[in-house]
Coordinates of C-alpha atoms and ligand atoms in Angstrom, one line a residue:
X1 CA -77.9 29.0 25.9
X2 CA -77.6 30.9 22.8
X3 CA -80.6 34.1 21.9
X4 CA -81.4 34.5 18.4
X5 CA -84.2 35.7 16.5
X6 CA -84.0 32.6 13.5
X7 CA -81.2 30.7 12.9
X8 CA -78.7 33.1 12.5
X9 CA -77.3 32.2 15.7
X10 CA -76.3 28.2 14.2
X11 CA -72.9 30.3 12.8
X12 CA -72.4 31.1 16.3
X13 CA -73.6 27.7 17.8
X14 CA -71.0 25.6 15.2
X15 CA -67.8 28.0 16.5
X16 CA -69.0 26.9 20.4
X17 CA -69.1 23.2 19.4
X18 CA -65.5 23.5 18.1
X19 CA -64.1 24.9 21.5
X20 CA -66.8 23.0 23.4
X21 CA -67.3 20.0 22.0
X22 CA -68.6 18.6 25.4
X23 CA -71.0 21.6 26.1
X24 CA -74.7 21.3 26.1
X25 CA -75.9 23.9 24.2
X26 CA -79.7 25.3 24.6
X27 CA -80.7 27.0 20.9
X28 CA -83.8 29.6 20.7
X29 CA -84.8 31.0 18.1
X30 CA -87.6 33.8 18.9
X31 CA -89.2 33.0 15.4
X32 CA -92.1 35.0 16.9
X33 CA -90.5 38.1 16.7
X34 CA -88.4 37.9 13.2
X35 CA -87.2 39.9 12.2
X36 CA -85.7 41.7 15.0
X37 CA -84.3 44.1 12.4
X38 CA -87.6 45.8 11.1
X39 CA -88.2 46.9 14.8
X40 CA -88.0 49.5 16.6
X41 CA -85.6 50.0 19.3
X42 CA -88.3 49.9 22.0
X43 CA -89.7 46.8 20.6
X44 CA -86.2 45.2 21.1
X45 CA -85.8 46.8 24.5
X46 CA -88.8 45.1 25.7
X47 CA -88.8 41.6 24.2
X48 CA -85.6 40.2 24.5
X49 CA -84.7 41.0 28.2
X50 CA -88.1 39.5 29.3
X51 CA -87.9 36.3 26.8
X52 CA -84.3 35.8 28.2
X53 CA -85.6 36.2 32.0
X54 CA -88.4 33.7 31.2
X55 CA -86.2 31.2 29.5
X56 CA -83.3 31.4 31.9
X57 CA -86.4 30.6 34.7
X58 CA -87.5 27.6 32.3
X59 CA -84.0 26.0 31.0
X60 CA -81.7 27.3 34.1
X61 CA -78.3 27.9 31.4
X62 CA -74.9 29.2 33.2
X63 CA -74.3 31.2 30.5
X64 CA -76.2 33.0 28.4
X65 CA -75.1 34.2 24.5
X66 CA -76.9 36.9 22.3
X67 CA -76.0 35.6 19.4
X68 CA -77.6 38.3 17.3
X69 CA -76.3 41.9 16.2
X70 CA -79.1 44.2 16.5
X71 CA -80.3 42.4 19.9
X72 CA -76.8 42.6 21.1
X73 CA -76.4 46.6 20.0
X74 CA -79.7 47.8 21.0
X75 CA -80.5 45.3 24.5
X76 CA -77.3 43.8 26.1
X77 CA -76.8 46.0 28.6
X78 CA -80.2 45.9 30.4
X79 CA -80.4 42.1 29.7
X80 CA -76.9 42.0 31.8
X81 CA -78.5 44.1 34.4
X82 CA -81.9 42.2 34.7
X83 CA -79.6 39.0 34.8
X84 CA -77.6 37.1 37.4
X85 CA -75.3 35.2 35.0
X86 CA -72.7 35.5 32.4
X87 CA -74.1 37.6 29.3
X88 CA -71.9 37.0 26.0
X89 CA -72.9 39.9 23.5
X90 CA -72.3 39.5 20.1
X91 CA -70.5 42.7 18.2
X92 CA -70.1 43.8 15.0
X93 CA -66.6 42.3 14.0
X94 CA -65.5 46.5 12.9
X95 CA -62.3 45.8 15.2
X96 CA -60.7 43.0 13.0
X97 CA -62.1 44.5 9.6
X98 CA -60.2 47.7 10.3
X99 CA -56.9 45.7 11.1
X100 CA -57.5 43.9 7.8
X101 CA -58.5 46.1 4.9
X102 CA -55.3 47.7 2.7
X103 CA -57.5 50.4 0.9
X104 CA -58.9 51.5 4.4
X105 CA -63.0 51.1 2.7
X106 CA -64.7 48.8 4.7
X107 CA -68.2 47.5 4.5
X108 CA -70.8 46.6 6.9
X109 CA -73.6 45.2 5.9
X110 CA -76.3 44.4 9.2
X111 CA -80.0 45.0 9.8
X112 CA -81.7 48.2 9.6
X113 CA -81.7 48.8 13.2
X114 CA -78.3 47.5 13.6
X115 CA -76.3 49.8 11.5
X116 CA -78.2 52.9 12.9
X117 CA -76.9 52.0 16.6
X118 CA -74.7 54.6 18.2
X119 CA -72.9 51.3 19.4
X120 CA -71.7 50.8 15.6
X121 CA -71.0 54.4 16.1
X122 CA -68.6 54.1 19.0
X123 CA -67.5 50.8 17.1
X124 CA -66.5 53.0 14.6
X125 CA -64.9 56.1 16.1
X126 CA -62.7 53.5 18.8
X127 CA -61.5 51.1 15.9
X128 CA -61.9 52.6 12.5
X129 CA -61.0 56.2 12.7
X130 CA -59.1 57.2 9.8
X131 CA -60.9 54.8 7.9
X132 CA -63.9 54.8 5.4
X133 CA -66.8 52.4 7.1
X134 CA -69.5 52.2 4.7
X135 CA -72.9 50.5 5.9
X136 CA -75.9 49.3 4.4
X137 CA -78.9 47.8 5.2
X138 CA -79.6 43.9 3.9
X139 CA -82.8 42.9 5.7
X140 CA -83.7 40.7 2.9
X141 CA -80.5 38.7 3.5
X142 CA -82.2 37.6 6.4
X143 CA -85.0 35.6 4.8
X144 CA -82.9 34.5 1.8
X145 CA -80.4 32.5 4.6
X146 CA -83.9 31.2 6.6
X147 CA -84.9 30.1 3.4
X148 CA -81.1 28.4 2.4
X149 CA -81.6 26.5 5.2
X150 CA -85.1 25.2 4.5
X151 CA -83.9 24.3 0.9
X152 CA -85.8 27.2 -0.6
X153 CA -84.4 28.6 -3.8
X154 CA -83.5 31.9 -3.4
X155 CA -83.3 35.0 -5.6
X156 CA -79.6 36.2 -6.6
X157 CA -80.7 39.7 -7.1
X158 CA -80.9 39.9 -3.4
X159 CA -77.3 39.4 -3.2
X160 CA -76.4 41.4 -5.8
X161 CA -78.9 44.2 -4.3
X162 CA -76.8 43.7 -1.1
X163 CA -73.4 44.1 -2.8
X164 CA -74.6 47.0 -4.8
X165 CA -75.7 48.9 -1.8
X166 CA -72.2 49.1 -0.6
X167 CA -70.6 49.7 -3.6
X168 CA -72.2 52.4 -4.8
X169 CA -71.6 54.6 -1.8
X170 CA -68.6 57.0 -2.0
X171 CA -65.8 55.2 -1.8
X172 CA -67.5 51.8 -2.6
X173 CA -65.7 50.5 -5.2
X174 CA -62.3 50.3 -2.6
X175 CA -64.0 48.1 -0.5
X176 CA -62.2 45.0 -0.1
X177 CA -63.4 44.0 3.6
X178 CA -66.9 43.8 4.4
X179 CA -68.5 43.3 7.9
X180 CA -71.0 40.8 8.2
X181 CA -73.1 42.2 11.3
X182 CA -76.0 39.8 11.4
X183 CA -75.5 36.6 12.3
X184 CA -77.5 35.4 9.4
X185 CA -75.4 36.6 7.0
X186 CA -72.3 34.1 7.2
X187 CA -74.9 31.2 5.9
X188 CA -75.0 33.0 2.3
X189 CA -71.2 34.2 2.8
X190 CA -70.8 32.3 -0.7
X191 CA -73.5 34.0 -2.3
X192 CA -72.1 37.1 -1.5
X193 CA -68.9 36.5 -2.5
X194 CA -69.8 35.3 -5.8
X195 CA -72.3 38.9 -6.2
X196 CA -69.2 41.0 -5.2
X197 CA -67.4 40.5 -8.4
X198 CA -64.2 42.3 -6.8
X199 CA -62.4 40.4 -4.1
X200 CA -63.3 41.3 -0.6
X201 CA -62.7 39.2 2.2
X202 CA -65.9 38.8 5.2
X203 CA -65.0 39.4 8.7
X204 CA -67.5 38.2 11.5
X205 CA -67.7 37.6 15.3
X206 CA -68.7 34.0 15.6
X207 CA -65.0 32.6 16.2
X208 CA -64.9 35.7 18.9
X209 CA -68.0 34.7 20.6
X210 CA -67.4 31.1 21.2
X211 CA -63.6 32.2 22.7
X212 CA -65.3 34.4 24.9
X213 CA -67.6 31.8 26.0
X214 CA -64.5 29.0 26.3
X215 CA -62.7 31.8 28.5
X216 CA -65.8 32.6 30.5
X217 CA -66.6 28.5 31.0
X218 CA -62.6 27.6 31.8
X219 CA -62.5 25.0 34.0
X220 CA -66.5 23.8 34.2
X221 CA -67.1 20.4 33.9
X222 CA -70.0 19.8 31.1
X223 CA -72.0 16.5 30.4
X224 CA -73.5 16.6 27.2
X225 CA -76.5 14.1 26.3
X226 CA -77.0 13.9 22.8
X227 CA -79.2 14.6 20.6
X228 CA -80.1 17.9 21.8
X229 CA -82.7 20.0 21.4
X230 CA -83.9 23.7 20.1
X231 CA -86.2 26.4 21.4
X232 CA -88.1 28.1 19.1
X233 CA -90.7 30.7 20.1
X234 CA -94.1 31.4 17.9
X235 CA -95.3 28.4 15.1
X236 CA -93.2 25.5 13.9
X237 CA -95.6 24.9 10.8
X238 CA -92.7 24.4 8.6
X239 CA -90.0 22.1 10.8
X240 CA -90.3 19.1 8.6
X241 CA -88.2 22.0 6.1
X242 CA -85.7 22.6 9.0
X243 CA -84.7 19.4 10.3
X244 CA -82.2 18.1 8.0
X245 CA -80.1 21.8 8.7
X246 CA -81.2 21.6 12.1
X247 CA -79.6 17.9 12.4
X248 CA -76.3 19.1 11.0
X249 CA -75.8 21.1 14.1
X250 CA -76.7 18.1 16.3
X251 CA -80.3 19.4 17.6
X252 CA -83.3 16.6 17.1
X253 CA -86.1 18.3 18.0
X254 CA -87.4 21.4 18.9
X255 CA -89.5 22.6 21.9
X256 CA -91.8 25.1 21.6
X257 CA -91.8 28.0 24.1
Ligands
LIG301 N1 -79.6 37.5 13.2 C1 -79.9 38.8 13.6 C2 -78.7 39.7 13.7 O1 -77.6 39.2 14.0 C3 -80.9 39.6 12.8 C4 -82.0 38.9 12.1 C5 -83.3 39.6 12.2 O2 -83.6 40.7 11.6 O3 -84.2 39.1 13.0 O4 -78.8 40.9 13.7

């Protein structure tokens, strides 16, 4: 089963199908509760340990994946102790941007809650130390992927607003990796690109996540019926919009929950 708040989570889920090809794979997305990165810490805290206790009641997964940032930094720990299986968090990639970048200015660009978690923090000090990690705030990046994916039009001021936050920071115009630590953001990786101007390559966890999930499944056996299906929490007024991306990652319909 894979956690996340919209449909970030599909750059996670298409990673898993590449290692797992025969996996069933349960997708939520907690539409009730986007944007997960407008919360508050406590708001996090309490919603996604509880929605995963109820779901992993309901769908019975042997592995469960947060494939979201800020849920990841602010909640995995207490969902892995509330939960009798196999947790796979989801981390902001700092790690491999700091073994990439040459000019030692590295970008992160996340949700508002994410990049003010002491776990970026401790990201930071264990893996970039010695480098410049410069962060920013693109909550707006969230809607303009929901909206990609619906075949919405979207605004490119919102990528150049999301490139400019970065690169007007001290040390902003080195940047030549940036951190993509939202699970949403690798569906306008383009868009970004092309609003960057200077070249900068994007580092994110996805390919991580599903590794850790192949290790942490070695040796299961998996029967996978197709099509599969999605979970999606609060209303699905607007799934006629969704299906065709939906359908690309091999989910036909979605439950509500
Ligand atoms: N996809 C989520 C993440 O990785 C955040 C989106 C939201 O704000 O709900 O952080």
């Amino acid at each position: 089963m894979l956690l996340d708040s919209g449909l970030g989570g599909l750059t996670v889920l298409a990673e898993v199908r590449k290692v797992l090809p025969n996996a069933p794979v349960i997708y939520v997305a907690d539409y009730a509760a986007l944007p997960y990165g407008e919360k508050t810490e406590r708001q996090i805290e309490a919603r996604v340990p509880t929605l995963l206790g109820r779901l992993v009641e309901r769908y019975r997964p042997r592995l469960v994946t947060i494939a979201c940032n800020t849920a990841s930094t602010i909640a995995l720990s207490t969902v892995r102790e509330a939960l009798d299986l196999p947790i796979v968090g989801t981390v902001p990639a700092i790690k491999p941007a700091a073994a990439l970048t040459k000019t030692g200015s590295i970008g992160l660009l996340g949700t508002a809650a994410t990049i003010r978690q002491a776990y970026v923090d401790n990201l930071e000090a264990e893996f970039a130390a010695g480098k410049r990690l410069i962060r920013h705030a693109a909550p707006a990046l969230v809607q303009a992927a929901e909206a990609k994916l619906r075949g919405q039009p979207v605004d490119p001021a919102v990528f150049a607003e999301a490139a400019e936050g970065l690169r007007s920071q001290p040390g902003g115009q080195d940047i030549d990796t940036v951190v993509l630590a939202c699970t949403h953001f690798p569906l306008v990786e383009d868009e970004l690109r092309a609003a960057f101007g200077q070249p900068v390559q994007f580092v994110h966890g996805a390919q991580g996540i599903a590794r850790r999930v192949e290790h942490l499944t070695r040796g299961q056996s998996f029967l996978r019926t197709l099509p599969e299906f999605a979970v999606f929490t609060g209303d699905l007024y607007d799934l006629s919009a969704l299906s065709p991306a939906l359908k690309v990652y091999g989910i036909d319909h979605v439950d509500r929950f």
